[in-house]
Amino acid sequence: PVSLSAARLRPFAAQVELRCLVVPNPPGYAEGAALSLERVTLRLSPRAAWRDPLVIDEVLVENALVRVELRDQRTNLQALHDHAIAALAPPPGARPRRFLIGRLRFVEARSSVPAPLSGWPRVTVPVKDLELRDVGAADGATGAQLVGLIAQLIEPGLLNALRNTDFGRILGAGVANGAGQVNAGWQKIMGIFR
């Protein structure tokens, strides 16, 4: 199950802070967390709870660690995405809650991906900070749409982050030179992000 070490509500500031939010890997993947968020801060618009769409002035996600696992040509993130979409589906005939986020930021995130060669340690790389504005635009976005948007942003960002490390450049050179085992391992990693 998802775990949370602390939640702090500041009603007069219209702010919610979540600490150490951990989302485990879905069934069939390695034990442990797929996603760990050190802190998530939501600043709500005044009277936001009574509006449709729900207006959230800012969501700040700090120190996220995304741990990518691959099984049968499918990542744990893809499996989590599917689980989240199913969980967020409204009951038949019900209208889904919609959200408008003025500013969505991810700062100091890292990604951990499997090493291309058996026995090598996992590769953990920083992911470039990300900021989006006016998420949901005029009509707001459903929870499922927000999950889909974040999933689309995460996986390509991880690939770019990995490519920009010394480790990624070394392995990339191995691929360009046709270095057998390294090439096969690197192609396996690249396949995660296709």
PDB file of N, CA and C in Angstrom, residues 29-128:
ATOM      1  N   TYR A  29       6.698  -6.833  -9.992  1.00  0.00           N
ATOM      2  CA  TYR A  29       7.964  -6.110 -10.088  1.00  0.00           C
ATOM      3  C   TYR A  29       8.717  -6.271  -8.769  1.00  0.00           C
ATOM      4  N   ALA A  30       9.951  -5.787  -8.723  1.00  0.00           N
ATOM      5  CA  ALA A  30      10.793  -5.926  -7.534  1.00  0.00           C
ATOM      6  C   ALA A  30      10.110  -5.320  -6.310  1.00  0.00           C
ATOM      7  N   GLU A  31      10.474  -5.852  -5.143  1.00  0.00           N
ATOM      8  CA  GLU A  31       9.966  -5.287  -3.883  1.00  0.00           C
ATOM      9  C   GLU A  31      10.464  -3.855  -3.752  1.00  0.00           C
ATOM     10  N   GLY A  32       9.765  -3.065  -3.015  1.00  0.00           N
ATOM     11  CA  GLY A  32      10.218  -1.703  -2.740  1.00  0.00           C
ATOM     12  C   GLY A  32       9.409  -0.670  -3.485  1.00  0.00           C
ATOM     13  N   ALA A  33       9.886   0.552  -3.402  1.00  0.00           N
ATOM     14  CA  ALA A  33       9.153   1.696  -3.938  1.00  0.00           C
ATOM     15  C   ALA A  33       9.427   1.915  -5.417  1.00  0.00           C
ATOM     16  N   ALA A  34       8.382   2.265  -6.136  1.00  0.00           N
ATOM     17  CA  ALA A  34       8.524   2.724  -7.512  1.00  0.00           C
ATOM     18  C   ALA A  34       8.732   4.239  -7.498  1.00  0.00           C
ATOM     19  N   LEU A  35       8.106   4.878  -6.528  1.00  0.00           N
ATOM     20  CA  LEU A  35       8.128   6.330  -6.462  1.00  0.00           C
ATOM     21  C   LEU A  35       8.191   6.756  -4.998  1.00  0.00           C
ATOM     22  N   SER A  36       9.165   7.593  -4.676  1.00  0.00           N
ATOM     23  CA  SER A  36       9.285   8.156  -3.328  1.00  0.00           C
ATOM     24  C   SER A  36       9.340   9.671  -3.468  1.00  0.00           C
ATOM     25  N   LEU A  37       8.466  10.354  -2.745  1.00  0.00           N
ATOM     26  CA  LEU A  37       8.422  11.808  -2.775  1.00  0.00           C
ATOM     27  C   LEU A  37       8.715  12.323  -1.373  1.00  0.00           C
ATOM     28  N   GLU A  38       9.803  13.055  -1.225  1.00  0.00           N
ATOM     29  CA  GLU A  38      10.169  13.548   0.111  1.00  0.00           C
ATOM     30  C   GLU A  38       9.129  14.533   0.633  1.00  0.00           C
ATOM     31  N   ARG A  39       8.674  15.447  -0.255  1.00  0.00           N
ATOM     32  CA  ARG A  39       7.678  16.426   0.184  1.00  0.00           C
ATOM     33  C   ARG A  39       6.814  16.853  -0.995  1.00  0.00           C
ATOM     34  N   VAL A  40       5.511  16.927  -0.754  1.00  0.00           N
ATOM     35  CA  VAL A  40       4.557  17.450  -1.731  1.00  0.00           C
ATOM     36  C   VAL A  40       3.772  18.552  -1.024  1.00  0.00           C
ATOM     37  N   THR A  41       3.796  19.745  -1.580  1.00  0.00           N
ATOM     38  CA  THR A  41       3.077  20.876  -0.995  1.00  0.00           C
ATOM     39  C   THR A  41       2.027  21.346  -1.987  1.00  0.00           C
ATOM     40  N   LEU A  42       0.789  21.447  -1.508  1.00  0.00           N
ATOM     41  CA  LEU A  42      -0.315  21.946  -2.325  1.00  0.00           C
ATOM     42  C   LEU A  42      -0.811  23.247  -1.715  1.00  0.00           C
ATOM     43  N   ARG A  43      -0.856  24.286  -2.509  1.00  0.00           N
ATOM     44  CA  ARG A  43      -1.455  25.549  -2.082  1.00  0.00           C
ATOM     45  C   ARG A  43      -2.758  25.704  -2.834  1.00  0.00           C
ATOM     46  N   LEU A  44      -3.844  25.746  -2.095  1.00  0.00           N
ATOM     47  CA  LEU A  44      -5.164  25.845  -2.699  1.00  0.00           C
ATOM     48  C   LEU A  44      -5.574  27.295  -2.867  1.00  0.00           C
ATOM     49  N   SER A  45      -6.410  27.513  -3.845  1.00  0.00           N
ATOM     50  CA  SER A  45      -6.985  28.829  -4.035  1.00  0.00           C
ATOM     51  C   SER A  45      -8.034  29.053  -2.943  1.00  0.00           C
ATOM     52  N   PRO A  46      -8.218  30.280  -2.469  1.00  0.00           N
ATOM     53  CA  PRO A  46      -9.278  30.519  -1.488  1.00  0.00           C
ATOM     54  C   PRO A  46     -10.633  30.030  -2.021  1.00  0.00           C
ATOM     55  N   ARG A  47     -11.372  29.388  -1.171  1.00  0.00           N
ATOM     56  CA  ARG A  47     -12.683  28.793  -1.503  1.00  0.00           C
ATOM     57  C   ARG A  47     -12.581  27.738  -2.604  1.00  0.00           C
ATOM     58  N   ALA A  48     -11.398  27.152  -2.764  1.00  0.00           N
ATOM     59  CA  ALA A  48     -11.156  26.186  -3.840  1.00  0.00           C
ATOM     60  C   ALA A  48     -12.036  24.956  -3.733  1.00  0.00           C
ATOM     61  N   ALA A  49     -12.320  24.517  -2.525  1.00  0.00           N
ATOM     62  CA  ALA A  49     -13.083  23.277  -2.345  1.00  0.00           C
ATOM     63  C   ALA A  49     -14.501  23.395  -2.881  1.00  0.00           C
ATOM     64  N   TRP A  50     -15.000  24.601  -3.037  1.00  0.00           N
ATOM     65  CA  TRP A  50     -16.379  24.776  -3.495  1.00  0.00           C
ATOM     66  C   TRP A  50     -16.458  25.081  -4.985  1.00  0.00           C
ATOM     67  N   ARG A  51     -15.336  25.065  -5.653  1.00  0.00           N
ATOM     68  CA  ARG A  51     -15.342  25.380  -7.081  1.00  0.00           C
ATOM     69  C   ARG A  51     -15.213  24.119  -7.912  1.00  0.00           C
ATOM     70  N   ASP A  52     -15.716  24.193  -9.114  1.00  0.00           N
ATOM     71  CA  ASP A  52     -15.537  23.112 -10.074  1.00  0.00           C
ATOM     72  C   ASP A  52     -15.133  23.768 -11.394  1.00  0.00           C
ATOM     73  N   PRO A  53     -13.901  23.598 -11.839  1.00  0.00           N
ATOM     74  CA  PRO A  53     -12.911  22.674 -11.309  1.00  0.00           C
ATOM     75  C   PRO A  53     -12.296  23.187  -9.998  1.00  0.00           C
ATOM     76  N   LEU A  54     -11.737  22.258  -9.230  1.00  0.00           N
ATOM     77  CA  LEU A  54     -11.013  22.578  -8.008  1.00  0.00           C
ATOM     78  C   LEU A  54      -9.738  23.310  -8.423  1.00  0.00           C
ATOM     79  N   VAL A  55      -9.540  24.508  -7.899  1.00  0.00           N
ATOM     80  CA  VAL A  55      -8.385  25.310  -8.287  1.00  0.00           C
ATOM     81  C   VAL A  55      -7.277  25.135  -7.246  1.00  0.00           C
ATOM     82  N   ILE A  56      -6.142  24.661  -7.713  1.00  0.00           N
ATOM     83  CA  ILE A  56      -4.950  24.507  -6.880  1.00  0.00           C
ATOM     84  C   ILE A  56      -3.930  25.494  -7.431  1.00  0.00           C
ATOM     85  N   ASP A  57      -3.563  26.468  -6.601  1.00  0.00           N
ATOM     86  CA  ASP A  57      -2.629  27.488  -7.081  1.00  0.00           C
ATOM     87  C   ASP A  57      -1.274  26.891  -7.433  1.00  0.00           C
ATOM     88  N   GLU A  58      -0.785  25.980  -6.558  1.00  0.00           N
ATOM     89  CA  GLU A  58       0.535  25.409  -6.819  1.00  0.00           C
ATOM     90  C   GLU A  58       0.654  24.024  -6.216  1.00  0.00           C
ATOM     91  N   VAL A  59       1.327  23.135  -6.955  1.00  0.00           N
ATOM     92  CA  VAL A  59       1.750  21.833  -6.445  1.00  0.00           C
ATOM     93  C   VAL A  59       3.266  21.800  -6.614  1.00  0.00           C
ATOM     94  N   LEU A  60       3.956  21.603  -5.486  1.00  0.00           N
ATOM     95  CA  LEU A  60       5.417  21.538  -5.501  1.00  0.00           C
ATOM     96  C   LEU A  60       5.826  20.152  -5.023  1.00  0.00           C
ATOM     97  N   VAL A  61       6.522  19.406  -5.884  1.00  0.00           N
ATOM     98  CA  VAL A  61       7.016  18.070  -5.552  1.00  0.00           C
ATOM     99  C   VAL A  61       8.531  18.177  -5.420  1.00  0.00           C
ATOM    100  N   GLU A  62       9.040  17.849  -4.218  1.00  0.00           N
ATOM    101  CA  GLU A  62      10.465  17.994  -3.948  1.00  0.00           C
ATOM    102  C   GLU A  62      11.115  16.641  -3.686  1.00  0.00           C
ATOM    103  N   ASN A  63      12.305  16.491  -4.227  1.00  0.00           N
ATOM    104  CA  ASN A  63      13.142  15.309  -3.988  1.00  0.00           C
ATOM    105  C   ASN A  63      12.426  13.997  -4.293  1.00  0.00           C
ATOM    106  N   ALA A  64      11.915  13.902  -5.484  1.00  0.00           N
ATOM    107  CA  ALA A  64      11.288  12.656  -5.924  1.00  0.00           C
ATOM    108  C   ALA A  64      12.359  11.683  -6.405  1.00  0.00           C
ATOM    109  N   LEU A  65      12.172  10.420  -6.100  1.00  0.00           N
ATOM    110  CA  LEU A  65      13.021   9.362  -6.641  1.00  0.00           C
ATOM    111  C   LEU A  65      12.119   8.394  -7.376  1.00  0.00           C
ATOM    112  N   VAL A  66      12.347   8.271  -8.679  1.00  0.00           N
ATOM    113  CA  VAL A  66      11.583   7.361  -9.526  1.00  0.00           C
ATOM    114  C   VAL A  66      12.477   6.168  -9.819  1.00  0.00           C
ATOM    115  N   ARG A  67      12.037   4.995  -9.433  1.00  0.00           N
ATOM    116  CA  ARG A  67      12.827   3.767  -9.621  1.00  0.00           C
ATOM    117  C   ARG A  67      12.167   2.955 -10.732  1.00  0.00           C
ATOM    118  N   VAL A  68      12.813   2.897 -11.876  1.00  0.00           N
ATOM    119  CA  VAL A  68      12.269   2.220 -13.048  1.00  0.00           C
ATOM    120  C   VAL A  68      12.661   0.745 -13.015  1.00  0.00           C
ATOM    121  N   GLU A  69      11.693  -0.111 -13.251  1.00  0.00           N
ATOM    122  CA  GLU A  69      11.905  -1.560 -13.368  1.00  0.00           C
ATOM    123  C   GLU A  69      11.320  -2.001 -14.705  1.00  0.00           C
ATOM    124  N   LEU A  70      11.919  -2.989 -15.313  1.00  0.00           N
ATOM    125  CA  LEU A  70      11.439  -3.508 -16.587  1.00  0.00           C
ATOM    126  C   LEU A  70      11.121  -4.992 -16.449  1.00  0.00           C
ATOM    127  N   ARG A  71       9.939  -5.363 -16.941  1.00  0.00           N
ATOM    128  CA  ARG A  71       9.559  -6.776 -16.949  1.00  0.00           C
ATOM    129  C   ARG A  71       8.665  -7.010 -18.168  1.00  0.00           C
ATOM    130  N   ASP A  72       9.039  -7.970 -18.970  1.00  0.00           N
ATOM    131  CA  ASP A  72       8.264  -8.309 -20.169  1.00  0.00           C
ATOM    132  C   ASP A  72       7.995  -7.087 -21.044  1.00  0.00           C
ATOM    133  N   GLN A  73       9.044  -6.281 -21.274  1.00  0.00           N
ATOM    134  CA  GLN A  73       8.976  -5.102 -22.142  1.00  0.00           C
ATOM    135  C   GLN A  73       7.996  -4.039 -21.638  1.00  0.00           C
ATOM    136  N   ARG A  74       7.738  -4.031 -20.344  1.00  0.00           N
ATOM    137  CA  ARG A  74       6.808  -3.071 -19.755  1.00  0.00           C
ATOM    138  C   ARG A  74       7.417  -2.555 -18.452  1.00  0.00           C
ATOM    139  N   THR A  75       7.365  -1.249 -18.254  1.00  0.00           N
ATOM    140  CA  THR A  75       7.940  -0.693 -17.036  1.00  0.00           C
ATOM    141  C   THR A  75       6.929  -0.708 -15.897  1.00  0.00           C
ATOM    142  N   ASN A  76       7.463  -0.631 -14.690  1.00  0.00           N
ATOM    143  CA  ASN A  76       6.610  -0.503 -13.516  1.00  0.00           C
ATOM    144  C   ASN A  76       5.811   0.802 -13.567  1.00  0.00           C
ATOM    145  N   LEU A  77       6.368   1.836 -14.192  1.00  0.00           N
ATOM    146  CA  LEU A  77       5.653   3.109 -14.299  1.00  0.00           C
ATOM    147  C   LEU A  77       4.433   2.976 -15.200  1.00  0.00           C
ATOM    148  N   GLN A  78       4.563   2.205 -16.270  1.00  0.00           N
ATOM    149  CA  GLN A  78       3.408   1.965 -17.132  1.00  0.00           C
ATOM    150  C   GLN A  78       2.327   1.198 -16.365  1.00  0.00           C
ATOM    151  N   ALA A  79       2.738   0.209 -15.587  1.00  0.00           N
ATOM    152  CA  ALA A  79       1.778  -0.564 -14.793  1.00  0.00           C
ATOM    153  C   ALA A  79       1.113   0.322 -13.734  1.00  0.00           C
ATOM    154  N   LEU A  80       1.891   1.168 -13.066  1.00  0.00           N
ATOM    155  CA  LEU A  80       1.311   2.090 -12.079  1.00  0.00           C
ATOM    156  C   LEU A  80       0.327   3.052 -12.738  1.00  0.00           C
ATOM    157  N   HIS A  81       0.678   3.531 -13.911  1.00  0.00           N
ATOM    158  CA  HIS A  81      -0.212   4.420 -14.663  1.00  0.00           C
ATOM    159  C   HIS A  81      -1.563   3.743 -14.890  1.00  0.00           C
ATOM    160  N   ASP A  82      -1.529   2.497 -15.344  1.00  0.00           N
ATOM    161  CA  ASP A  82      -2.777   1.767 -15.596  1.00  0.00           C
ATOM    162  C   ASP A  82      -3.587   1.575 -14.318  1.00  0.00           C
ATOM    163  N   HIS A  83      -2.897   1.253 -13.201  1.00  0.00           N
ATOM    164  CA  HIS A  83      -3.592   1.093 -11.911  1.00  0.00           C
ATOM    165  C   HIS A  83      -4.234   2.412 -11.477  1.00  0.00           C
ATOM    166  N   ALA A  84      -3.512   3.511 -11.639  1.00  0.00           N
ATOM    167  CA  ALA A  84      -4.027   4.815 -11.227  1.00  0.00           C
ATOM    168  C   ALA A  84      -5.232   5.221 -12.057  1.00  0.00           C
ATOM    169  N   ILE A  85      -5.170   4.991 -13.356  1.00  0.00           N
ATOM    170  CA  ILE A  85      -6.304   5.327 -14.229  1.00  0.00           C
ATOM    171  C   ILE A  85      -7.545   4.556 -13.787  1.00  0.00           C
ATOM    172  N   ALA A  86      -7.385   3.269 -13.513  1.00  0.00           N
ATOM    173  CA  ALA A  86      -8.524   2.448 -13.068  1.00  0.00           C
ATOM    174  C   ALA A  86      -9.061   2.934 -11.723  1.00  0.00           C
ATOM    175  N   ALA A  87      -8.164   3.277 -10.803  1.00  0.00           N
ATOM    176  CA  ALA A  87      -8.588   3.721  -9.471  1.00  0.00           C
ATOM    177  C   ALA A  87      -9.286   5.074  -9.515  1.00  0.00           C
ATOM    178  N   LEU A  88      -8.917   5.919 -10.465  1.00  0.00           N
ATOM    179  CA  LEU A  88      -9.496   7.258 -10.552  1.00  0.00           C
ATOM    180  C   LEU A  88     -10.768   7.324 -11.395  1.00  0.00           C
ATOM    181  N   ALA A  89     -11.136   6.212 -11.998  1.00  0.00           N
ATOM    182  CA  ALA A  89     -12.342   6.198 -12.828  1.00  0.00           C
ATOM    183  C   ALA A  89     -13.569   6.442 -11.948  1.00  0.00           C
ATOM    184  N   PRO A  90     -14.426   7.370 -12.334  1.00  0.00           N
ATOM    185  CA  PRO A  90     -15.626   7.618 -11.529  1.00  0.00           C
ATOM    186  C   PRO A  90     -16.616   6.467 -11.691  1.00  0.00           C
ATOM    187  N   PRO A  91     -17.516   6.314 -10.735  1.00  0.00           N
ATOM    188  CA  PRO A  91     -18.549   5.287 -10.883  1.00  0.00           C
ATOM    189  C   PRO A  91     -19.393   5.580 -12.128  1.00  0.00           C
ATOM    190  N   PRO A  92     -20.001   4.556 -12.711  1.00  0.00           N
ATOM    191  CA  PRO A  92     -20.828   4.773 -13.912  1.00  0.00           C
ATOM    192  C   PRO A  92     -21.874   5.858 -13.673  1.00  0.00           C
ATOM    193  N   GLY A  93     -21.957   6.780 -14.607  1.00  0.00           N
ATOM    194  CA  GLY A  93     -22.933   7.856 -14.537  1.00  0.00           C
ATOM    195  C   GLY A  93     -22.483   9.056 -13.724  1.00  0.00           C
ATOM    196  N   ALA A  94     -21.396   8.927 -12.972  1.00  0.00           N
ATOM    197  CA  ALA A  94     -20.908  10.040 -12.158  1.00  0.00           C
ATOM    198  C   ALA A  94     -19.968  10.919 -12.979  1.00  0.00           C
ATOM    199  N   ARG A  95     -19.963  12.177 -12.664  1.00  0.00           N
ATOM    200  CA  ARG A  95     -19.073  13.127 -13.333  1.00  0.00           C
ATOM    201  C   ARG A  95     -17.755  13.181 -12.565  1.00  0.00           C
ATOM    202  N   PRO A  96     -16.616  13.012 -13.244  1.00  0.00           N
ATOM    203  CA  PRO A  96     -15.331  13.039 -12.522  1.00  0.00           C
ATOM    204  C   PRO A  96     -15.012  14.445 -12.024  1.00  0.00           C
ATOM    205  N   ARG A  97     -14.343  14.487 -10.893  1.00  0.00           N
ATOM    206  CA  ARG A  97     -13.887  15.767 -10.346  1.00  0.00           C
ATOM    207  C   ARG A  97     -12.800  16.312 -11.268  1.00  0.00           C
ATOM    208  N   ARG A  98     -12.820  17.620 -11.499  1.00  0.00           N
ATOM    209  CA  ARG A  98     -11.841  18.246 -12.378  1.00  0.00           C
ATOM    210  C   ARG A  98     -10.960  19.193 -11.565  1.00  0.00           C
ATOM    211  N   PHE A  99      -9.714  19.371 -12.054  1.00  0.00           N
ATOM    212  CA  PHE A  99      -8.725  20.172 -11.338  1.00  0.00           C
ATOM    213  C   PHE A  99      -8.076  21.162 -12.293  1.00  0.00           C
ATOM    214  N   LEU A 100      -7.746  22.307 -11.763  1.00  0.00           N
ATOM    215  CA  LEU A 100      -6.963  23.307 -12.486  1.00  0.00           C
ATOM    216  C   LEU A 100      -5.772  23.634 -11.593  1.00  0.00           C
ATOM    217  N   ILE A 101      -4.564  23.414 -12.101  1.00  0.00           N
ATOM    218  CA  ILE A 101      -3.354  23.668 -11.319  1.00  0.00           C
ATOM    219  C   ILE A 101      -2.627  24.845 -11.955  1.00  0.00           C
ATOM    220  N   GLY A 102      -2.516  25.926 -11.189  1.00  0.00           N
ATOM    221  CA  GLY A 102      -1.850  27.125 -11.700  1.00  0.00           C
ATOM    222  C   GLY A 102      -0.384  26.900 -11.991  1.00  0.00           C
ATOM    223  N   ARG A 103       0.282  26.166 -11.100  1.00  0.00           N
ATOM    224  CA  ARG A 103       1.726  25.937 -11.264  1.00  0.00           C
ATOM    225  C   ARG A 103       2.048  24.562 -10.685  1.00  0.00           C
ATOM    226  N   LEU A 104       2.638  23.702 -11.495  1.00  0.00           N
ATOM    227  CA  LEU A 104       3.044  22.352 -11.095  1.00  0.00           C
ATOM    228  C   LEU A 104       4.553  22.270 -11.263  1.00  0.00           C
ATOM    229  N   ARG A 105       5.263  22.030 -10.132  1.00  0.00           N
ATOM    230  CA  ARG A 105       6.729  22.003 -10.192  1.00  0.00           C
ATOM    231  C   ARG A 105       7.277  20.718  -9.584  1.00  0.00           C
ATOM    232  N   PHE A 106       8.296  20.176 -10.242  1.00  0.00           N
ATOM    233  CA  PHE A 106       9.074  19.047  -9.743  1.00  0.00           C
ATOM    234  C   PHE A 106      10.511  19.558  -9.616  1.00  0.00           C
ATOM    235  N   VAL A 107      11.064  19.524  -8.398  1.00  0.00           N
ATOM    236  CA  VAL A 107      12.429  20.014  -8.202  1.00  0.00           C
ATOM    237  C   VAL A 107      13.277  18.954  -7.520  1.00  0.00           C
ATOM    238  N   GLU A 108      14.544  18.917  -7.916  1.00  0.00           N
ATOM    239  CA  GLU A 108      15.550  18.012  -7.356  1.00  0.00           C
ATOM    240  C   GLU A 108      15.120  16.543  -7.415  1.00  0.00           C
ATOM    241  N   ALA A 109      14.561  16.152  -8.543  1.00  0.00           N
ATOM    242  CA  ALA A 109      14.147  14.757  -8.736  1.00  0.00           C
ATOM    243  C   ALA A 109      15.331  13.924  -9.221  1.00  0.00           C
ATOM    244  N   ARG A 110      15.248  12.630  -8.963  1.00  0.00           N
ATOM    245  CA  ARG A 110      16.260  11.681  -9.434  1.00  0.00           C
ATOM    246  C   ARG A 110      15.541  10.467  -9.992  1.00  0.00           C
ATOM    247  N   SER A 111      16.257   9.778 -10.870  1.00  0.00           N
ATOM    248  CA  SER A 111      15.735   8.549 -11.444  1.00  0.00           C
ATOM    249  C   SER A 111      16.758   7.442 -11.276  1.00  0.00           C
ATOM    250  N   SER A 112      16.267   6.273 -10.974  1.00  0.00           N
ATOM    251  CA  SER A 112      17.122   5.097 -10.839  1.00  0.00           C
ATOM    252  C   SER A 112      16.660   4.078 -11.870  1.00  0.00           C
ATOM    253  N   VAL A 113      17.594   3.677 -12.738  1.00  0.00           N
ATOM    254  CA  VAL A 113      17.276   2.709 -13.792  1.00  0.00           C
ATOM    255  C   VAL A 113      18.200   1.511 -13.670  1.00  0.00           C
ATOM    256  N   PRO A 114      17.771   0.365 -14.206  1.00  0.00           N
ATOM    257  CA  PRO A 114      18.632  -0.821 -14.125  1.00  0.00           C
ATOM    258  C   PRO A 114      19.902  -0.629 -14.934  1.00  0.00           C
ATOM    259  N   ALA A 115      20.988  -1.200 -14.450  1.00  0.00           N
ATOM    260  CA  ALA A 115      22.251  -1.167 -15.192  1.00  0.00           C
ATOM    261  C   ALA A 115      22.120  -2.055 -16.427  1.00  0.00           C
ATOM    262  N   PRO A 116      22.837  -1.719 -17.490  1.00  0.00           N
ATOM    263  CA  PRO A 116      22.720  -2.494 -18.712  1.00  0.00           C
ATOM    264  C   PRO A 116      23.368  -3.875 -18.636  1.00  0.00           C
ATOM    265  N   LEU A 117      24.249  -4.065 -17.654  1.00  0.00           N
ATOM    266  CA  LEU A 117      24.929  -5.347 -17.537  1.00  0.00           C
ATOM    267  C   LEU A 117      24.592  -5.988 -16.198  1.00  0.00           C
ATOM    268  N   SER A 118      24.365  -7.259 -16.220  1.00  0.00           N
ATOM    269  CA  SER A 118      24.083  -8.002 -15.004  1.00  0.00           C
ATOM    270  C   SER A 118      25.221  -7.830 -14.003  1.00  0.00           C
ATOM    271  N   GLY A 119      24.864  -7.593 -12.751  1.00  0.00           N
ATOM    272  CA  GLY A 119      25.866  -7.433 -11.710  1.00  0.00           C
ATOM    273  C   GLY A 119      26.334  -6.003 -11.509  1.00  0.00           C
ATOM    274  N   TRP A 120      26.006  -5.106 -12.404  1.00  0.00           N
ATOM    275  CA  TRP A 120      26.369  -3.705 -12.237  1.00  0.00           C
ATOM    276  C   TRP A 120      25.343  -3.046 -11.324  1.00  0.00           C
ATOM    277  N   PRO A 121      25.743  -2.010 -10.597  1.00  0.00           N
ATOM    278  CA  PRO A 121      24.765  -1.311  -9.747  1.00  0.00           C
ATOM    279  C   PRO A 121      23.781  -0.509 -10.598  1.00  0.00           C
ATOM    280  N   ARG A 122      22.642  -0.210 -10.014  1.00  0.00           N
ATOM    281  CA  ARG A 122      21.655   0.634 -10.692  1.00  0.00           C
ATOM    282  C   ARG A 122      22.272   1.996 -10.978  1.00  0.00           C
ATOM    283  N   VAL A 123      21.768   2.666 -11.971  1.00  0.00           N
ATOM    284  CA  VAL A 123      22.239   3.991 -12.343  1.00  0.00           C
ATOM    285  C   VAL A 123      21.213   5.003 -11.837  1.00  0.00           C
ATOM    286  N   THR A 124      21.662   5.929 -10.996  1.00  0.00           N
ATOM    287  CA  THR A 124      20.779   6.978 -10.487  1.00  0.00           C
ATOM    288  C   THR A 124      21.289   8.309 -11.004  1.00  0.00           C
ATOM    289  N   VAL A 125      20.400   9.058 -11.639  1.00  0.00           N
ATOM    290  CA  VAL A 125      20.784  10.325 -12.259  1.00  0.00           C
ATOM    291  C   VAL A 125      19.795  11.417 -11.852  1.00  0.00           C
ATOM    292  N   PRO A 126      20.275  12.662 -11.796  1.00  0.00           N
ATOM    293  CA  PRO A 126      19.342  13.764 -11.528  1.00  0.00           C
ATOM    294  C   PRO A 126      18.462  14.009 -12.750  1.00  0.00           C
ATOM    295  N   VAL A 127      17.256  14.448 -12.498  1.00  0.00           N
ATOM    296  CA  VAL A 127      16.320  14.791 -13.570  1.00  0.00           C
ATOM    297  C   VAL A 127      16.118  16.304 -13.526  1.00  0.00           C
ATOM    298  N   LYS A 128      16.146  16.923 -14.672  1.00  0.00           N
ATOM    299  CA  LYS A 128      16.010  18.372 -14.763  1.00  0.00           C
ATOM    300  C   LYS A 128      14.711  18.835 -14.102  1.00  0.00           C
TER     301      LYS A 128
END
